[in-house]
Amino acid sequence: KGSAREVVETCGITFSILSTPEASRAVFEGEDGTLAGVSDGKFIIDCATLAESDMKRMEGQVNDKGGQFLEAPVSGSKGPAHGGSLIFLCAGSESIYKDTIVQSGLDAMGKATHFFGEEVGHGTRAKLVVNSLMGTMMAAFSESLSLAQSVGLDGSKMLEVIGQGAVQSPMYALKGPKMLKGDHSPNFPLQHAHKDMKLAVDMAKEAGVEYAVTEGAEELFREAREDADLNVAEEDFSAVFKSICKKS
């Protein structure tokens, strides 16, 4: 099909995922965009990580045209997407969520699906909690590796030690060796990780929740993203390590 509108007009169920709120809105609200194709009975499932207000706006627009809306942001990056092992964090129309065809699609793309209720926004909240924790873990891991190397410890040996203790993590085991080699080939681009962390920090402020550790990590990612000399915005989010090492 030549446009998002044509896809939605042709299909009863449409899954969508785009990288940023700006890209999502452009495709959703464009002249030949997703919304233009919505009519009675259409199911729209948006899997992007956006602000809660974005998801609520899209839900209202879809409902106004007779369609139904489910938010389903995903936990997982390129590898899980290729392997069909994403985790879907859903909220919105329960009839969409329980639809057998929708469930078969979610099962094909993911290893787990969670439903957070019929209020759109709760899936996004869950995703921002997960991604802000992941970014904070990466920032702390990067600082620890930088410190280890700066005081004369062997980075590979420290990865072995970390992997044997209570702080072991699949993310550390996967990313650590690549980080020491300077390999930051993108699975989850740093600029997108920072976008999610900023959204989470804003959510915490609105909720009146203490989030100082994550705020510090978000600042590290922002500095890395904006460093024109490093130019790591499109590299993997592990490239925050390069920024931390540069300042050390």
mmCIF file of C-alpha atoms in Angstrom:
data_model
loop_
_atom_site.group_PDB
_atom_site.id
_atom_site.type_symbol
_atom_site.label_atom_id
_atom_site.label_comp_id
_atom_site.label_asym_id
_atom_site.label_seq_id
_atom_site.Cartn_x
_atom_site.Cartn_y
_atom_site.Cartn_z
ATOM 1 C CA LYS A 1 0.000 0.000 0.000
ATOM 2 C CA GLY A 2 1.078 3.539 -0.702
ATOM 3 C CA SER A 3 -0.004 5.199 2.543
ATOM 4 C CA ALA A 4 -0.993 4.522 6.125
ATOM 5 C CA ARG A 5 -4.555 5.506 5.213
ATOM 6 C CA GLU A 6 -4.750 2.780 2.574
ATOM 7 C CA VAL A 7 -3.415 0.187 5.020
ATOM 8 C CA VAL A 8 -6.041 1.054 7.631
ATOM 9 C CA GLU A 9 -8.825 1.157 5.043
ATOM 10 C CA THR A 10 -7.855 -2.308 3.827
ATOM 11 C CA CYS A 11 -7.214 -3.970 7.196
ATOM 12 C CA GLY A 12 -9.530 -4.457 10.126
ATOM 13 C CA ILE A 13 -6.591 -4.508 12.542
ATOM 14 C CA THR A 14 -3.568 -2.213 12.209
ATOM 15 C CA PHE A 15 -0.413 -2.322 14.328
ATOM 16 C CA SER A 16 1.800 0.773 14.319
ATOM 17 C CA ILE A 17 5.155 1.600 15.869
ATOM 18 C CA LEU A 18 7.274 4.677 15.163
ATOM 19 C CA SER A 19 10.390 6.055 16.806
ATOM 20 C CA THR A 20 9.403 9.450 18.232
ATOM 21 C CA PRO A 21 6.279 11.422 19.192
ATOM 22 C CA GLU A 22 6.921 13.715 16.218
ATOM 23 C CA ALA A 23 7.150 10.857 13.714
ATOM 24 C CA SER A 24 4.132 9.154 15.220
ATOM 25 C CA ARG A 25 1.972 12.263 15.025
ATOM 26 C CA ALA A 26 3.048 13.012 11.454
ATOM 27 C CA VAL A 27 2.034 9.556 10.263
ATOM 28 C CA PHE A 28 -1.073 9.329 12.434
ATOM 29 C CA GLU A 29 -2.551 12.723 11.615
ATOM 30 C CA GLY A 30 -1.209 13.282 8.104
ATOM 31 C CA GLU A 31 -3.512 13.814 5.133
ATOM 32 C CA ASP A 32 -3.040 10.170 4.119
ATOM 33 C CA GLY A 33 -2.205 9.014 7.620
ATOM 34 C CA THR A 34 -3.545 6.374 9.949
ATOM 35 C CA LEU A 35 -6.457 8.400 11.268
ATOM 36 C CA ALA A 36 -7.689 9.225 7.772
ATOM 37 C CA GLY A 37 -8.372 5.538 7.194
ATOM 38 C CA VAL A 38 -10.241 4.873 10.435
ATOM 39 C CA SER A 39 -13.953 4.086 10.228
ATOM 40 C CA ASP A 40 -16.489 2.094 12.244
ATOM 41 C CA GLY A 41 -15.071 -1.111 13.682
ATOM 42 C CA LYS A 42 -11.402 -0.519 12.857
ATOM 43 C CA PHE A 43 -8.851 -1.623 15.459
ATOM 44 C CA ILE A 44 -5.762 0.554 15.916
ATOM 45 C CA ILE A 45 -2.927 -0.787 18.081
ATOM 46 C CA ASP A 46 -0.064 1.614 18.697
ATOM 47 C CA CYS A 47 3.164 0.086 20.006
ATOM 48 C CA ALA A 48 5.357 3.195 20.173
ATOM 49 C CA THR A 49 6.788 4.717 23.334
ATOM 50 C CA LEU A 50 5.165 8.138 23.543
ATOM 51 C CA ALA A 51 3.958 10.518 26.224
ATOM 52 C CA GLU A 52 0.762 9.480 27.961
ATOM 53 C CA SER A 53 -0.950 12.562 26.525
ATOM 54 C CA ASP A 54 -0.082 11.388 22.989
ATOM 55 C CA MET A 55 -1.739 8.024 23.551
ATOM 56 C CA LYS A 56 -4.847 9.609 25.070
ATOM 57 C CA ARG A 57 -5.131 12.033 22.158
ATOM 58 C CA MET A 58 -4.902 9.211 19.607
ATOM 59 C CA GLU A 59 -7.463 7.141 21.502
ATOM 60 C CA GLY A 60 -9.927 10.021 21.410
ATOM 61 C CA GLN A 61 -9.368 10.621 17.711
ATOM 62 C CA VAL A 62 -9.866 6.947 16.842
ATOM 63 C CA ASN A 63 -12.967 6.653 19.013
ATOM 64 C CA ASP A 64 -14.457 9.776 17.435
ATOM 65 C CA LYS A 65 -14.323 8.045 14.050
ATOM 66 C CA GLY A 66 -15.948 4.855 15.294
ATOM 67 C CA GLY A 67 -12.777 2.816 15.768
ATOM 68 C CA GLN A 68 -11.256 1.245 18.850
ATOM 69 C CA PHE A 69 -7.780 1.860 20.264
ATOM 70 C CA LEU A 70 -5.245 -0.163 22.223
ATOM 71 C CA GLU A 71 -1.886 1.118 23.369
ATOM 72 C CA ALA A 72 0.747 -1.621 23.422
ATOM 73 C CA PRO A 73 4.249 -0.173 23.850
ATOM 74 C CA VAL A 74 6.928 -2.840 23.677
ATOM 75 C CA SER A 75 9.781 -3.717 25.980
ATOM 76 C CA GLY A 76 12.634 -4.989 23.817
ATOM 77 C CA SER A 77 14.817 -3.749 20.990
ATOM 78 C CA LYS A 78 16.136 -5.060 17.664
ATOM 79 C CA GLY A 79 17.142 -8.538 18.870
ATOM 80 C CA PRO A 80 13.849 -9.372 20.608
ATOM 81 C CA ALA A 81 11.925 -7.914 17.674
ATOM 82 C CA HIS A 82 13.744 -10.183 15.228
ATOM 83 C CA GLY A 83 13.292 -13.162 17.518
ATOM 84 C CA GLY A 84 9.625 -12.582 18.300
ATOM 85 C CA SER A 85 10.336 -12.108 22.011
ATOM 86 C CA LEU A 86 9.036 -8.594 22.684
ATOM 87 C CA ILE A 87 6.966 -7.806 25.784
ATOM 88 C CA PHE A 88 3.744 -5.876 25.135
ATOM 89 C CA LEU A 89 2.419 -3.517 27.819
ATOM 90 C CA CYS A 90 -1.208 -2.901 26.908
ATOM 91 C CA ALA A 91 -4.069 -0.677 28.003
ATOM 92 C CA GLY A 92 -7.276 0.520 26.394
ATOM 93 C CA SER A 93 -9.991 -1.415 24.616
ATOM 94 C CA GLU A 94 -10.375 -4.798 26.280
ATOM 95 C CA SER A 95 -12.332 -6.090 23.293
ATOM 96 C CA ILE A 96 -9.298 -5.431 21.101
ATOM 97 C CA TYR A 97 -6.971 -7.009 23.634
ATOM 98 C CA LYS A 98 -9.070 -10.196 23.854
ATOM 99 C CA ASP A 99 -9.635 -10.472 20.108
ATOM 100 C CA THR A 100 -8.252 -13.800 18.922
ATOM 101 C CA ILE A 101 -6.596 -12.352 15.822
ATOM 102 C CA VAL A 102 -4.980 -9.577 17.855
ATOM 103 C CA GLN A 103 -3.736 -12.114 20.373
ATOM 104 C CA SER A 104 -2.258 -14.250 17.604
ATOM 105 C CA GLY A 105 -0.393 -11.198 16.310
ATOM 106 C CA LEU A 106 0.905 -10.314 19.762
ATOM 107 C CA ASP A 107 1.949 -13.931 20.318
ATOM 108 C CA ALA A 108 3.818 -13.998 17.011
ATOM 109 C CA MET A 109 5.787 -10.865 17.857
ATOM 110 C CA GLY A 110 6.237 -11.294 21.584
ATOM 111 C CA LYS A 111 6.963 -13.674 24.423
ATOM 112 C CA ALA A 112 4.624 -11.968 26.912
ATOM 113 C CA THR A 113 1.655 -9.614 26.942
ATOM 114 C CA HIS A 114 0.330 -7.661 29.920
ATOM 115 C CA PHE A 115 -2.965 -5.786 30.218
ATOM 116 C CA PHE A 116 -3.018 -2.802 32.585
ATOM 117 C CA GLY A 117 -6.701 -1.986 32.289
ATOM 118 C CA GLU A 118 -8.993 0.007 30.052
ATOM 119 C CA GLU A 119 -7.553 3.430 30.843
ATOM 120 C CA VAL A 120 -5.168 4.367 28.053
ATOM 121 C CA GLY A 121 -1.930 5.678 29.469
ATOM 122 C CA HIS A 122 -1.237 2.891 31.933
ATOM 123 C CA GLY A 123 0.664 0.875 29.337
ATOM 124 C CA THR A 124 2.806 3.914 28.603
ATOM 125 C CA ARG A 125 3.415 4.456 32.310
ATOM 126 C CA ALA A 126 4.625 0.875 32.651
ATOM 127 C CA LYS A 127 6.923 1.234 29.654
ATOM 128 C CA LEU A 128 8.482 4.449 30.959
ATOM 129 C CA VAL A 129 9.148 2.825 34.337
ATOM 130 C CA VAL A 130 10.905 -0.080 32.615
ATOM 131 C CA ASN A 131 12.953 2.040 30.219
ATOM 132 C CA SER A 132 13.995 4.591 32.820
ATOM 133 C CA LEU A 133 15.218 1.752 35.042
ATOM 134 C CA MET A 134 17.119 0.263 32.107
ATOM 135 C CA GLY A 135 18.761 3.588 31.285
ATOM 136 C CA THR A 136 19.687 4.180 34.914
ATOM 137 C CA MET A 137 21.213 0.698 35.106
ATOM 138 C CA MET A 138 23.255 1.397 31.973
ATOM 139 C CA ALA A 139 24.482 4.735 33.326
ATOM 140 C CA ALA A 140 25.561 3.162 36.634
ATOM 141 C CA PHE A 141 27.192 0.230 34.827
ATOM 142 C CA SER A 142 29.090 2.638 32.572
ATOM 143 C CA GLU A 143 30.338 4.652 35.523
ATOM 144 C CA SER A 144 31.464 1.494 37.302
ATOM 145 C CA LEU A 145 33.397 0.202 34.278
ATOM 146 C CA SER A 146 34.980 3.611 33.773
ATOM 147 C CA LEU A 147 36.019 3.733 37.438
ATOM 148 C CA ALA A 148 37.409 0.215 37.314
ATOM 149 C CA GLN A 149 39.599 0.983 34.308
ATOM 150 C CA SER A 150 40.655 4.362 35.717
ATOM 151 C CA VAL A 151 42.050 2.758 38.881
ATOM 152 C CA GLY A 152 43.958 0.089 36.978
ATOM 153 C CA LEU A 153 41.527 -2.826 37.078
ATOM 154 C CA ASP A 154 41.024 -5.087 34.094
ATOM 155 C CA GLY A 155 37.599 -4.400 32.584
ATOM 156 C CA SER A 156 37.070 -7.953 31.375
ATOM 157 C CA LYS A 157 37.919 -9.357 34.792
ATOM 158 C CA MET A 158 35.464 -6.957 36.406
ATOM 159 C CA LEU A 159 32.738 -8.110 34.014
ATOM 160 C CA GLU A 160 33.434 -11.646 35.164
ATOM 161 C CA VAL A 161 33.133 -10.598 38.807
ATOM 162 C CA ILE A 162 29.918 -8.666 38.179
ATOM 163 C CA GLY A 163 28.464 -11.649 36.345
ATOM 164 C CA GLN A 164 29.071 -13.945 39.300
ATOM 165 C CA GLY A 165 27.361 -11.829 41.961
ATOM 166 C CA ALA A 166 23.936 -10.591 42.963
ATOM 167 C CA VAL A 167 24.213 -7.601 40.598
ATOM 168 C CA GLN A 168 24.491 -9.772 37.504
ATOM 169 C CA SER A 169 22.188 -8.794 34.654
ATOM 170 C CA PRO A 170 21.560 -10.140 31.153
ATOM 171 C CA MET A 171 22.021 -6.576 29.885
ATOM 172 C CA TYR A 172 25.447 -6.303 31.507
ATOM 173 C CA ALA A 173 26.494 -9.685 30.122
ATOM 174 C CA LEU A 174 25.362 -8.717 26.623
ATOM 175 C CA LYS A 175 26.584 -5.125 26.506
ATOM 176 C CA GLY A 176 29.698 -5.207 28.696
ATOM 177 C CA PRO A 177 32.139 -6.984 26.367
ATOM 178 C CA LYS A 178 31.018 -4.834 23.430
ATOM 179 C CA MET A 179 31.420 -1.653 25.475
ATOM 180 C CA LEU A 180 35.005 -2.518 26.369
ATOM 181 C CA LYS A 181 35.734 -3.041 22.654
ATOM 182 C CA GLY A 182 34.099 0.256 21.705
ATOM 183 C CA ASP A 183 31.325 -1.535 19.818
ATOM 184 C CA HIS A 184 28.109 0.449 20.149
ATOM 185 C CA SER A 185 26.303 -0.833 17.068
ATOM 186 C CA PRO A 186 22.717 0.288 17.611
ATOM 187 C CA ASN A 187 20.050 -2.034 18.902
ATOM 188 C CA PHE A 188 18.357 0.695 20.941
ATOM 189 C CA PRO A 189 19.674 4.115 19.809
ATOM 190 C CA LEU A 190 20.882 6.426 22.558
ATOM 191 C CA GLN A 191 18.661 9.282 21.394
ATOM 192 C CA HIS A 192 15.576 7.092 21.848
ATOM 193 C CA ALA A 193 16.726 5.904 25.256
ATOM 194 C CA HIS A 194 17.150 9.507 26.334
ATOM 195 C CA LYS A 195 13.718 10.412 24.989
ATOM 196 C CA ASP A 196 12.141 7.693 27.137
ATOM 197 C CA MET A 197 14.114 8.692 30.227
ATOM 198 C CA LYS A 198 13.058 12.318 29.838
ATOM 199 C CA LEU A 199 9.421 11.269 29.521
ATOM 200 C CA ALA A 200 9.796 9.167 32.684
ATOM 201 C CA VAL A 201 11.394 12.029 34.606
ATOM 202 C CA ASP A 202 8.542 14.311 33.549
ATOM 203 C CA MET A 203 6.021 11.669 34.638
ATOM 204 C CA ALA A 204 7.696 11.389 38.046
ATOM 205 C CA LYS A 205 7.645 15.155 38.518
ATOM 206 C CA GLU A 206 3.961 15.304 37.658
ATOM 207 C CA ALA A 207 3.275 12.488 40.141
ATOM 208 C CA GLY A 208 5.340 14.161 42.859
ATOM 209 C CA VAL A 209 7.681 11.169 43.115
ATOM 210 C CA GLU A 210 11.328 11.364 44.182
ATOM 211 C CA TYR A 211 13.320 10.311 41.108
ATOM 212 C CA ALA A 212 16.731 11.878 41.707
ATOM 213 C CA VAL A 213 18.829 8.860 40.677
ATOM 214 C CA THR A 214 17.050 8.592 37.345
ATOM 215 C CA GLU A 215 17.238 12.358 36.865
ATOM 216 C CA GLY A 216 21.028 12.115 37.189
ATOM 217 C CA ALA A 217 21.134 9.289 34.667
ATOM 218 C CA GLU A 218 18.889 11.222 32.284
ATOM 219 C CA GLU A 219 21.332 14.116 32.477
ATOM 220 C CA LEU A 220 24.213 11.804 31.508
ATOM 221 C CA PHE A 221 22.258 10.582 28.491
ATOM 222 C CA ARG A 222 21.331 14.141 27.522
ATOM 223 C CA GLU A 223 24.973 15.214 27.636
ATOM 224 C CA ALA A 224 25.987 12.231 25.504
ATOM 225 C CA ARG A 225 23.204 12.896 23.005
ATOM 226 C CA GLU A 226 24.150 16.554 22.635
ATOM 227 C CA ASP A 227 27.924 16.034 22.393
ATOM 228 C CA ALA A 228 28.628 16.893 18.758
ATOM 229 C CA ASP A 229 32.227 15.683 18.971
ATOM 230 C CA LEU A 230 31.233 12.229 20.218
ATOM 231 C CA ASN A 231 28.307 11.997 17.777
ATOM 232 C CA VAL A 232 26.720 9.026 19.539
ATOM 233 C CA ALA A 233 23.021 9.945 19.357
ATOM 234 C CA GLU A 234 22.342 7.232 16.779
ATOM 235 C CA GLU A 235 24.649 4.659 18.357
ATOM 236 C CA ASP A 236 23.452 2.133 20.910
ATOM 237 C CA PHE A 237 22.427 3.517 24.285
ATOM 238 C CA SER A 238 25.508 1.809 25.737
ATOM 239 C CA ALA A 239 27.486 4.648 24.110
ATOM 240 C CA VAL A 240 26.742 6.701 27.209
ATOM 241 C CA PHE A 241 29.895 4.882 28.381
ATOM 242 C CA LYS A 242 31.931 6.873 25.850
ATOM 243 C CA SER A 243 30.628 10.138 27.239
ATOM 244 C CA ILE A 244 31.362 9.103 30.817
ATOM 245 C CA CYS A 245 34.887 7.992 29.895
ATOM 246 C CA LYS A 246 35.467 11.258 28.076
ATOM 247 C CA LYS A 247 34.681 13.229 31.225
ATOM 248 C CA SER A 248 36.764 10.977 33.486
#
